[in-house]
PDB file of C-alpha atoms in Angstrom:
ATOM      1  CA  UNK A   1      15.625  21.672 -22.738  1.00  0.00           C
ATOM      2  CA  UNK A   2      14.109  18.101 -22.027  1.00  0.00           C
ATOM      3  CA  UNK A   3      12.414  17.650 -18.578  1.00  0.00           C
ATOM      4  CA  UNK A   4      12.412  14.276 -18.678  1.00  0.00           C
ATOM      5  CA  UNK A   5      14.892  11.725 -19.904  1.00  0.00           C
ATOM      6  CA  UNK A   6      14.489   8.129 -20.444  1.00  0.00           C
ATOM      7  CA  UNK A   7      14.793   6.322 -17.060  1.00  0.00           C
ATOM      8  CA  UNK A   8      16.876   3.816 -15.962  1.00  0.00           C
ATOM      9  CA  UNK A   9      15.400   0.141 -15.288  1.00  0.00           C
ATOM     10  CA  UNK A  10      12.391  -1.955 -16.666  1.00  0.00           C
ATOM     11  CA  UNK A  11       9.770   0.852 -16.038  1.00  0.00           C
ATOM     12  CA  UNK A  12      10.280   3.918 -17.938  1.00  0.00           C
ATOM     13  CA  UNK A  13       8.162   6.777 -17.322  1.00  0.00           C
ATOM     14  CA  UNK A  14       8.377   8.659 -20.559  1.00  0.00           C
ATOM     15  CA  UNK A  15       5.195   9.079 -22.287  1.00  0.00           C
ATOM     16  CA  UNK A  16       3.928  10.048 -25.742  1.00  0.00           C
ATOM     17  CA  UNK A  17       2.841  13.531 -24.700  1.00  0.00           C
ATOM     18  CA  UNK A  18       1.050  14.809 -28.133  1.00  0.00           C
ATOM     19  CA  UNK A  19      -1.203  11.933 -27.335  1.00  0.00           C
ATOM     20  CA  UNK A  20      -1.377  12.132 -23.851  1.00  0.00           C
ATOM     21  CA  UNK A  21      -2.707  15.961 -24.268  1.00  0.00           C
ATOM     22  CA  UNK A  22      -5.268  14.926 -26.378  1.00  0.00           C
ATOM     23  CA  UNK A  23      -6.553  12.247 -24.189  1.00  0.00           C
ATOM     24  CA  UNK A  24      -6.840  14.696 -21.357  1.00  0.00           C
ATOM     25  CA  UNK A  25      -8.508  17.195 -23.126  1.00  0.00           C
ATOM     26  CA  UNK A  26     -11.171  14.672 -24.216  1.00  0.00           C
ATOM     27  CA  UNK A  27     -11.163  13.402 -20.696  1.00  0.00           C
ATOM     28  CA  UNK A  28     -12.144  16.996 -19.130  1.00  0.00           C
ATOM     29  CA  UNK A  29     -14.779  17.648 -21.854  1.00  0.00           C
ATOM     30  CA  UNK A  30     -16.487  14.295 -21.520  1.00  0.00           C
ATOM     31  CA  UNK A  31     -16.236  14.321 -17.525  1.00  0.00           C
ATOM     32  CA  UNK A  32     -17.709  18.029 -17.540  1.00  0.00           C
ATOM     33  CA  UNK A  33     -20.557  17.163 -20.217  1.00  0.00           C
ATOM     34  CA  UNK A  34     -21.958  14.246 -18.309  1.00  0.00           C
ATOM     35  CA  UNK A  35     -22.071  16.252 -15.123  1.00  0.00           C
ATOM     36  CA  UNK A  36     -24.067  19.018 -16.903  1.00  0.00           C
ATOM     37  CA  UNK A  37     -21.203  21.606 -17.040  1.00  0.00           C
ATOM     38  CA  UNK A  38     -19.450  23.235 -20.134  1.00  0.00           C
ATOM     39  CA  UNK A  39     -17.218  25.332 -18.066  1.00  0.00           C
ATOM     40  CA  UNK A  40     -14.133  24.619 -15.687  1.00  0.00           C
ATOM     41  CA  UNK A  41     -12.781  26.322 -12.542  1.00  0.00           C
ATOM     42  CA  UNK A  42      -9.189  26.133 -11.410  1.00  0.00           C
ATOM     43  CA  UNK A  43      -7.339  27.743  -8.355  1.00  0.00           C
ATOM     44  CA  UNK A  44      -3.968  28.933  -9.940  1.00  0.00           C
ATOM     45  CA  UNK A  45      -1.246  28.495  -7.397  1.00  0.00           C
ATOM     46  CA  UNK A  46       1.708  29.934  -9.679  1.00  0.00           C
ATOM     47  CA  UNK A  47       2.914  26.130  -9.655  1.00  0.00           C
ATOM     48  CA  UNK A  48       3.442  23.909 -12.339  1.00  0.00           C
ATOM     49  CA  UNK A  49       0.428  21.603 -11.875  1.00  0.00           C
ATOM     50  CA  UNK A  50      -2.332  24.105 -11.656  1.00  0.00           C
ATOM     51  CA  UNK A  51      -0.549  25.718 -14.938  1.00  0.00           C
ATOM     52  CA  UNK A  52      -1.126  22.450 -16.751  1.00  0.00           C
ATOM     53  CA  UNK A  53      -4.333  21.914 -15.460  1.00  0.00           C
ATOM     54  CA  UNK A  54      -5.267  25.472 -16.915  1.00  0.00           C
ATOM     55  CA  UNK A  55      -3.509  24.862 -20.247  1.00  0.00           C
ATOM     56  CA  UNK A  56      -5.272  21.517 -20.781  1.00  0.00           C
ATOM     57  CA  UNK A  57      -8.709  22.943 -19.691  1.00  0.00           C
ATOM     58  CA  UNK A  58      -8.312  25.949 -22.329  1.00  0.00           C
ATOM     59  CA  UNK A  59      -7.381  23.086 -24.893  1.00  0.00           C
ATOM     60  CA  UNK A  60     -10.411  21.450 -24.257  1.00  0.00           C
ATOM     61  CA  UNK A  61     -13.064  24.210 -23.647  1.00  0.00           C
ATOM     62  CA  UNK A  62     -11.716  27.184 -25.081  1.00  0.00           C
ATOM     63  CA  UNK A  63     -10.397  30.040 -22.648  1.00  0.00           C
ATOM     64  CA  UNK A  64     -13.601  31.704 -22.516  1.00  0.00           C
ATOM     65  CA  UNK A  65     -14.782  28.643 -20.651  1.00  0.00           C
ATOM     66  CA  UNK A  66     -12.345  28.484 -18.379  1.00  0.00           C
ATOM     67  CA  UNK A  67     -12.281  30.510 -15.007  1.00  0.00           C
ATOM     68  CA  UNK A  68      -9.269  30.857 -12.977  1.00  0.00           C
ATOM     69  CA  UNK A  69      -8.725  32.328  -9.531  1.00  0.00           C
ATOM     70  CA  UNK A  70      -5.765  33.137  -7.223  1.00  0.00           C
ATOM     71  CA  UNK A  71      -6.172  32.955  -3.517  1.00  0.00           C
ATOM     72  CA  UNK A  72      -3.186  34.730  -1.728  1.00  0.00           C
ATOM     73  CA  UNK A  73      -2.469  34.828   1.623  1.00  0.00           C
ATOM     74  CA  UNK A  74      -0.827  37.947   3.484  1.00  0.00           C
ATOM     75  CA  UNK A  75       1.943  35.607   4.110  1.00  0.00           C
ATOM     76  CA  UNK A  76       2.123  33.715   0.407  1.00  0.00           C
ATOM     77  CA  UNK A  77       5.389  34.510  -1.539  1.00  0.00           C
ATOM     78  CA  UNK A  78       4.772  37.711  -3.824  1.00  0.00           C
ATOM     79  CA  UNK A  79       6.167  35.510  -6.721  1.00  0.00           C
ATOM     80  CA  UNK A  80       3.145  32.873  -6.315  1.00  0.00           C
ATOM     81  CA  UNK A  81       0.636  35.204  -7.369  1.00  0.00           C
ATOM     82  CA  UNK A  82       3.278  36.757 -10.551  1.00  0.00           C
ATOM     83  CA  UNK A  83       3.399  33.256 -11.663  1.00  0.00           C
ATOM     84  CA  UNK A  84      -0.086  32.636 -11.579  1.00  0.00           C
ATOM     85  CA  UNK A  85      -0.857  36.210 -13.556  1.00  0.00           C
ATOM     86  CA  UNK A  86       2.074  34.956 -16.033  1.00  0.00           C
ATOM     87  CA  UNK A  87       0.195  31.315 -16.462  1.00  0.00           C
ATOM     88  CA  UNK A  88      -3.002  32.865 -17.088  1.00  0.00           C
ATOM     89  CA  UNK A  89      -1.813  35.492 -19.640  1.00  0.00           C
ATOM     90  CA  UNK A  90       0.027  33.026 -21.618  1.00  0.00           C
ATOM     91  CA  UNK A  91      -3.193  31.295 -22.019  1.00  0.00           C
ATOM     92  CA  UNK A  92      -5.704  34.172 -22.404  1.00  0.00           C
ATOM     93  CA  UNK A  93      -7.545  33.433 -19.277  1.00  0.00           C
ATOM     94  CA  UNK A  94      -8.948  36.253 -16.739  1.00  0.00           C
ATOM     95  CA  UNK A  95      -7.467  35.873 -13.495  1.00  0.00           C
ATOM     96  CA  UNK A  96     -10.058  36.642 -10.623  1.00  0.00           C
ATOM     97  CA  UNK A  97      -8.441  37.162  -6.974  1.00  0.00           C
ATOM     98  CA  UNK A  98      -9.966  36.364  -3.666  1.00  0.00           C
ATOM     99  CA  UNK A  99      -7.840  37.126  -0.710  1.00  0.00           C
ATOM    100  CA  UNK A 100      -8.089  34.419   2.166  1.00  0.00           C
ATOM    101  CA  UNK A 101      -6.464  36.360   4.608  1.00  0.00           C
ATOM    102  CA  UNK A 102      -9.698  37.119   6.354  1.00  0.00           C
ATOM    103  CA  UNK A 103     -11.168  33.791   6.055  1.00  0.00           C
ATOM    104  CA  UNK A 104      -8.142  32.194   7.787  1.00  0.00           C
ATOM    105  CA  UNK A 105      -6.912  34.855   9.881  1.00  0.00           C
ATOM    106  CA  UNK A 106     -10.551  35.112  11.486  1.00  0.00           C
ATOM    107  CA  UNK A 107     -10.228  31.715  12.591  1.00  0.00           C
ATOM    108  CA  UNK A 108      -6.590  31.595  13.551  1.00  0.00           C
ATOM    109  CA  UNK A 109      -7.076  34.324  15.850  1.00  0.00           C
ATOM    110  CA  UNK A 110      -9.823  32.255  18.023  1.00  0.00           C
ATOM    111  CA  UNK A 111      -6.495  30.109  19.276  1.00  0.00           C
ATOM    112  CA  UNK A 112      -3.479  31.536  20.560  1.00  0.00           C
ATOM    113  CA  UNK A 113      -1.745  28.182  19.983  1.00  0.00           C
ATOM    114  CA  UNK A 114      -2.469  28.216  16.539  1.00  0.00           C
ATOM    115  CA  UNK A 115       0.681  26.752  14.939  1.00  0.00           C
ATOM    116  CA  UNK A 116       2.196  27.393  11.157  1.00  0.00           C
ATOM    117  CA  UNK A 117       1.397  23.895  10.119  1.00  0.00           C
ATOM    118  CA  UNK A 118      -2.132  24.218  11.165  1.00  0.00           C
ATOM    119  CA  UNK A 119      -2.592  27.580   9.458  1.00  0.00           C
ATOM    120  CA  UNK A 120      -1.051  26.148   6.334  1.00  0.00           C
ATOM    121  CA  UNK A 121      -3.771  23.507   6.201  1.00  0.00           C
ATOM    122  CA  UNK A 122      -6.377  25.920   7.012  1.00  0.00           C
ATOM    123  CA  UNK A 123      -5.562  28.012   4.352  1.00  0.00           C
ATOM    124  CA  UNK A 124      -5.501  25.134   1.944  1.00  0.00           C
ATOM    125  CA  UNK A 125      -9.173  24.113   2.994  1.00  0.00           C
ATOM    126  CA  UNK A 126     -10.251  27.887   2.748  1.00  0.00           C
ATOM    127  CA  UNK A 127      -8.850  27.763  -0.717  1.00  0.00           C
ATOM    128  CA  UNK A 128     -11.047  24.912  -1.425  1.00  0.00           C
ATOM    129  CA  UNK A 129     -14.190  26.667  -0.125  1.00  0.00           C
ATOM    130  CA  UNK A 130     -13.358  29.445  -2.134  1.00  0.00           C
ATOM    131  CA  UNK A 131     -13.291  27.303  -5.457  1.00  0.00           C
ATOM    132  CA  UNK A 132     -16.401  25.352  -4.547  1.00  0.00           C
ATOM    133  CA  UNK A 133     -18.432  28.776  -4.045  1.00  0.00           C
ATOM    134  CA  UNK A 134     -16.790  30.367  -7.450  1.00  0.00           C
ATOM    135  CA  UNK A 135     -18.020  26.997  -9.190  1.00  0.00           C
ATOM    136  CA  UNK A 136     -21.524  27.970  -7.858  1.00  0.00           C
ATOM    137  CA  UNK A 137     -21.331  31.255  -8.714  1.00  0.00           C
ATOM    138  CA  UNK A 138     -20.195  30.583 -12.502  1.00  0.00           C
ATOM    139  CA  UNK A 139     -21.725  27.217 -12.972  1.00  0.00           C
ATOM    140  CA  UNK A 140     -18.148  25.827 -13.674  1.00  0.00           C
ATOM    141  CA  UNK A 141     -17.020  22.737 -12.417  1.00  0.00           C
ATOM    142  CA  UNK A 142     -13.582  22.584 -10.077  1.00  0.00           C
ATOM    143  CA  UNK A 143     -10.527  20.735 -11.670  1.00  0.00           C
ATOM    144  CA  UNK A 144      -8.309  19.160  -9.338  1.00  0.00           C
ATOM    145  CA  UNK A 145      -4.714  19.842  -9.778  1.00  0.00           C
ATOM    146  CA  UNK A 146      -2.863  17.314  -7.721  1.00  0.00           C
ATOM    147  CA  UNK A 147      -0.413  14.808  -8.949  1.00  0.00           C
ATOM    148  CA  UNK A 148       0.547  10.921  -8.876  1.00  0.00           C
ATOM    149  CA  UNK A 149       3.423  11.418  -6.997  1.00  0.00           C
ATOM    150  CA  UNK A 150       1.934  13.550  -4.012  1.00  0.00           C
ATOM    151  CA  UNK A 151      -0.907  11.493  -3.814  1.00  0.00           C
ATOM    152  CA  UNK A 152       0.691   8.496  -3.182  1.00  0.00           C
ATOM    153  CA  UNK A 153       2.963  10.177  -0.743  1.00  0.00           C
ATOM    154  CA  UNK A 154      -0.200  11.660   0.983  1.00  0.00           C
ATOM    155  CA  UNK A 155       1.523  15.219   0.278  1.00  0.00           C
ATOM    156  CA  UNK A 156      -1.828  17.053   0.278  1.00  0.00           C
ATOM    157  CA  UNK A 157      -4.240  18.826   2.872  1.00  0.00           C
ATOM    158  CA  UNK A 158      -7.023  15.946   3.321  1.00  0.00           C
ATOM    159  CA  UNK A 159     -10.422  17.081   2.191  1.00  0.00           C
ATOM    160  CA  UNK A 160      -8.300  20.202   0.610  1.00  0.00           C
ATOM    161  CA  UNK A 161      -6.393  19.520  -2.753  1.00  0.00           C
ATOM    162  CA  UNK A 162      -8.236  15.999  -2.962  1.00  0.00           C
ATOM    163  CA  UNK A 163     -11.769  17.476  -2.895  1.00  0.00           C
ATOM    164  CA  UNK A 164     -12.498  18.208  -6.738  1.00  0.00           C
ATOM    165  CA  UNK A 165     -14.774  15.665  -8.731  1.00  0.00           C
ATOM    166  CA  UNK A 166     -12.270  15.636 -11.761  1.00  0.00           C
ATOM    167  CA  UNK A 167      -8.617  15.295 -11.941  1.00  0.00           C
ATOM    168  CA  UNK A 168      -6.987  15.259 -14.930  1.00  0.00           C
ATOM    169  CA  UNK A 169      -3.339  14.946 -13.424  1.00  0.00           C
ATOM    170  CA  UNK A 170      -4.118  12.327 -11.057  1.00  0.00           C
ATOM    171  CA  UNK A 171      -2.211   9.421 -12.598  1.00  0.00           C
ATOM    172  CA  UNK A 172       0.631  11.415 -13.697  1.00  0.00           C
ATOM    173  CA  UNK A 173       4.123  11.526 -11.983  1.00  0.00           C
ATOM    174  CA  UNK A 174       5.601  14.962 -10.877  1.00  0.00           C
ATOM    175  CA  UNK A 175       8.275  14.417 -13.547  1.00  0.00           C
ATOM    176  CA  UNK A 176       5.686  13.485 -16.072  1.00  0.00           C
ATOM    177  CA  UNK A 177       3.652  16.619 -15.167  1.00  0.00           C
ATOM    178  CA  UNK A 178       6.771  18.415 -16.211  1.00  0.00           C
ATOM    179  CA  UNK A 179       7.220  16.700 -19.590  1.00  0.00           C
ATOM    180  CA  UNK A 180       3.552  17.225 -20.651  1.00  0.00           C
ATOM    181  CA  UNK A 181       3.919  20.808 -19.254  1.00  0.00           C
ATOM    182  CA  UNK A 182       6.961  21.402 -21.504  1.00  0.00           C
ATOM    183  CA  UNK A 183       4.887  20.252 -24.611  1.00  0.00           C
ATOM    184  CA  UNK A 184       1.741  22.487 -24.060  1.00  0.00           C
ATOM    185  CA  UNK A 185       3.845  25.388 -23.435  1.00  0.00           C
ATOM    186  CA  UNK A 186       3.845  25.989 -19.765  1.00  0.00           C
ATOM    187  CA  UNK A 187       6.162  29.532 -19.261  1.00  0.00           C
ATOM    188  CA  UNK A 188       9.636  28.416 -18.542  1.00  0.00           C
ATOM    189  CA  UNK A 189       9.681  30.509 -15.341  1.00  0.00           C
ATOM    190  CA  UNK A 190       6.855  28.339 -13.873  1.00  0.00           C
ATOM    191  CA  UNK A 191       8.416  24.959 -15.371  1.00  0.00           C
ATOM    192  CA  UNK A 192      11.599  25.433 -13.693  1.00  0.00           C
ATOM    193  CA  UNK A 193      10.626  26.662 -10.349  1.00  0.00           C
ATOM    194  CA  UNK A 194      11.341  24.670  -7.244  1.00  0.00           C
ATOM    195  CA  UNK A 195       7.965  23.045  -6.342  1.00  0.00           C
ATOM    196  CA  UNK A 196       6.464  24.505  -3.107  1.00  0.00           C
ATOM    197  CA  UNK A 197       3.064  24.345  -1.466  1.00  0.00           C
ATOM    198  CA  UNK A 198       3.845  27.931  -0.636  1.00  0.00           C
ATOM    199  CA  UNK A 199       2.223  27.405   2.891  1.00  0.00           C
ATOM    200  CA  UNK A 200       4.755  27.991   5.132  1.00  0.00           C
ATOM    201  CA  UNK A 201       7.925  30.446   4.704  1.00  0.00           C
ATOM    202  CA  UNK A 202      11.018  28.569   2.833  1.00  0.00           C
ATOM    203  CA  UNK A 203       8.804  25.134   2.179  1.00  0.00           C
ATOM    204  CA  UNK A 204       9.899  23.050  -0.710  1.00  0.00           C
ATOM    205  CA  UNK A 205       8.015  20.040  -1.419  1.00  0.00           C
ATOM    206  CA  UNK A 206      11.323  17.963  -2.054  1.00  0.00           C
ATOM    207  CA  UNK A 207      12.365  19.358   1.564  1.00  0.00           C
ATOM    208  CA  UNK A 208       9.479  18.083   2.915  1.00  0.00           C
ATOM    209  CA  UNK A 209       9.388  14.794   1.222  1.00  0.00           C
ATOM    210  CA  UNK A 210      13.190  13.826   1.917  1.00  0.00           C
ATOM    211  CA  UNK A 211      13.689  12.892  -1.886  1.00  0.00           C
ATOM    212  CA  UNK A 212      13.703  14.550  -5.098  1.00  0.00           C
ATOM    213  CA  UNK A 213      11.053  13.874  -7.574  1.00  0.00           C
ATOM    214  CA  UNK A 214      12.990  12.625  -9.934  1.00  0.00           C
ATOM    215  CA  UNK A 215      14.544   9.874  -8.222  1.00  0.00           C
ATOM    216  CA  UNK A 216      11.177   9.428  -5.817  1.00  0.00           C
ATOM    217  CA  UNK A 217       9.106   8.514  -9.391  1.00  0.00           C
ATOM    218  CA  UNK A 218      11.322   5.907 -10.634  1.00  0.00           C
ATOM    219  CA  UNK A 219      11.288   4.411  -7.343  1.00  0.00           C
ATOM    220  CA  UNK A 220       7.526   4.581  -7.035  1.00  0.00           C
ATOM    221  CA  UNK A 221       6.923   3.119 -10.616  1.00  0.00           C
ATOM    222  CA  UNK A 222       9.047   0.046  -9.590  1.00  0.00           C
ATOM    223  CA  UNK A 223       7.744  -0.545  -6.214  1.00  0.00           C
ATOM    224  CA  UNK A 224       4.297  -0.383  -7.199  1.00  0.00           C
ATOM    225  CA  UNK A 225       4.785  -2.819 -10.024  1.00  0.00           C
ATOM    226  CA  UNK A 226       6.691  -5.013  -7.251  1.00  0.00           C
ATOM    227  CA  UNK A 227      10.253  -5.046  -8.278  1.00  0.00           C
ATOM    228  CA  UNK A 228      12.174  -5.983  -5.169  1.00  0.00           C
ATOM    229  CA  UNK A 229      14.219  -3.739  -3.482  1.00  0.00           C
ATOM    230  CA  UNK A 230      17.529  -5.299  -4.532  1.00  0.00           C
ATOM    231  CA  UNK A 231      16.713  -4.387  -8.248  1.00  0.00           C
ATOM    232  CA  UNK A 232      15.693  -1.012  -7.288  1.00  0.00           C
ATOM    233  CA  UNK A 233      19.113  -0.472  -5.769  1.00  0.00           C
ATOM    234  CA  UNK A 234      20.958  -2.092  -8.665  1.00  0.00           C
ATOM    235  CA  UNK A 235      19.680   0.922 -10.639  1.00  0.00           C
ATOM    236  CA  UNK A 236      21.189   3.366  -8.468  1.00  0.00           C
ATOM    237  CA  UNK A 237      19.041   4.243  -5.511  1.00  0.00           C
ATOM    238  CA  UNK A 238      19.980   3.766  -1.971  1.00  0.00           C
ATOM    239  CA  UNK A 239      18.212   1.442   0.337  1.00  0.00           C
ATOM    240  CA  UNK A 240      17.129   4.945   2.390  1.00  0.00           C
ATOM    241  CA  UNK A 241      15.679   6.286  -0.475  1.00  0.00           C
ATOM    242  CA  UNK A 242      13.918   3.117  -1.256  1.00  0.00           C
ATOM    243  CA  UNK A 243      12.670   2.990   2.318  1.00  0.00           C
ATOM    244  CA  UNK A 244      11.418   6.795   2.578  1.00  0.00           C
ATOM    245  CA  UNK A 245       9.317   6.352  -0.495  1.00  0.00           C
ATOM    246  CA  UNK A 246       7.650   3.117   0.853  1.00  0.00           C
ATOM    247  CA  UNK A 247       7.215   4.842   4.232  1.00  0.00           C
ATOM    248  CA  UNK A 248       5.540   7.640   2.838  1.00  0.00           C
ATOM    249  CA  UNK A 249       3.404   5.415   0.788  1.00  0.00           C
ATOM    250  CA  UNK A 250       2.164   2.888   3.083  1.00  0.00           C
ATOM    251  CA  UNK A 251       1.602   4.952   5.929  1.00  0.00           C
ATOM    252  CA  UNK A 252      -0.483   7.761   3.689  1.00  0.00           C
ATOM    253  CA  UNK A 253      -3.116   5.158   2.458  1.00  0.00           C
ATOM    254  CA  UNK A 254      -5.881   6.296   4.520  1.00  0.00           C
ATOM    255  CA  UNK A 255      -5.920   9.518   2.793  1.00  0.00           C
ATOM    256  CA  UNK A 256      -6.506   8.229  -0.472  1.00  0.00           C
ATOM    257  CA  UNK A 257      -9.404   5.800   0.450  1.00  0.00           C
ATOM    258  CA  UNK A 258     -13.422   6.785   1.048  1.00  0.00           C
ATOM    259  CA  UNK A 259     -14.408   7.352   4.775  1.00  0.00           C
ATOM    260  CA  UNK A 260     -14.440   4.232   6.742  1.00  0.00           C
ATOM    261  CA  UNK A 261     -18.216   3.450   7.313  1.00  0.00           C
ATOM    262  CA  UNK A 262     -19.694   0.756   9.604  1.00  0.00           C
ATOM    263  CA  UNK A 263     -21.134  -1.581   7.920  1.00  0.00           C
ATOM    264  CA  UNK A 264     -24.671  -2.591   9.146  1.00  0.00           C
ATOM    265  CA  UNK A 265     -26.829  -3.427   6.293  1.00  0.00           C
ATOM    266  CA  UNK A 266     -26.812  -5.076   2.573  1.00  0.00           C
ATOM    267  CA  UNK A 267     -27.237  -1.706   1.295  1.00  0.00           C
ATOM    268  CA  UNK A 268     -24.204   0.095   2.700  1.00  0.00           C
ATOM    269  CA  UNK A 269     -23.128   2.894   0.128  1.00  0.00           C
ATOM    270  CA  UNK A 270     -19.444   1.999  -1.501  1.00  0.00           C
ATOM    271  CA  UNK A 271     -19.803  -1.425  -0.004  1.00  0.00           C
ATOM    272  CA  UNK A 272     -22.873  -3.074  -1.471  1.00  0.00           C
ATOM    273  CA  UNK A 273     -24.419  -0.013  -3.206  1.00  0.00           C
ATOM    274  CA  UNK A 274     -22.200   0.485  -6.217  1.00  0.00           C
ATOM    275  CA  UNK A 275     -22.847   2.287  -9.637  1.00  0.00           C
ATOM    276  CA  UNK A 276     -20.584   3.122 -12.583  1.00  0.00           C
ATOM    277  CA  UNK A 277     -20.017   6.699 -13.182  1.00  0.00           C
ATOM    278  CA  UNK A 278     -21.646   6.415 -16.652  1.00  0.00           C
ATOM    279  CA  UNK A 279     -24.929   4.888 -15.098  1.00  0.00           C
ATOM    280  CA  UNK A 280     -27.595   7.630 -15.092  1.00  0.00           C
ATOM    281  CA  UNK A 281     -31.173   7.486 -14.673  1.00  0.00           C
ATOM    282  CA  UNK A 282     -33.378   9.108 -17.580  1.00  0.00           C
TER     283      UNK A 282
END
């Protein structure tokens, strides 16, 4: 079964997945190399995004140069770890496990007013802390796993999911992640599961967002390219869906930018002091 069919409207989301896989493999190799790394490290959650990132890293670097880490919490769904193990076995990568429960609960018990949402954010940030420590341990650069849809919606924990310096999936909509995952052989169990951050019991991505990824992605592509609402509605999308997508994008722009700096000189970083990534002093 094909994950992604041709989309209605002027902007189709189908991609040449064999060519895309080759491009992303090269991207991973080159981005690691100029930073002085030959190994990659990935937090494997049991979801399709981290599974695809792992698959691409293995194709780019070889399984022996990819480290995978599962970071369960005591309230994580058991299937999350089971699916993480399934993915690693499928691509020949050893899976290490770091239980983040002591980290999270050690802090949470200091605050009797701790909410489920705050604890979820704490879990996400704790996982990134572990990944960067494991990166130092293995001299393996951490790879991000966030997709374009979630980034545009601000559906990530700030200074957690968005932190890794390399993100192969950052310009792929969720539906394109599914399509590429099918091409590279991500196990069907992971490919077809309902996406969830697994930070709160019963949580699903689409439940939080209020719209399915398949519908959101088409609206996003047309909205970002300047198509009017009336045209998008003519494709079969409701005014409420379009407004939901626009609201999520526009109210979360701050999460996709570098920190706001008060400029007091002519050498302010990211304002005047700019350098291309491939410029290196010998």
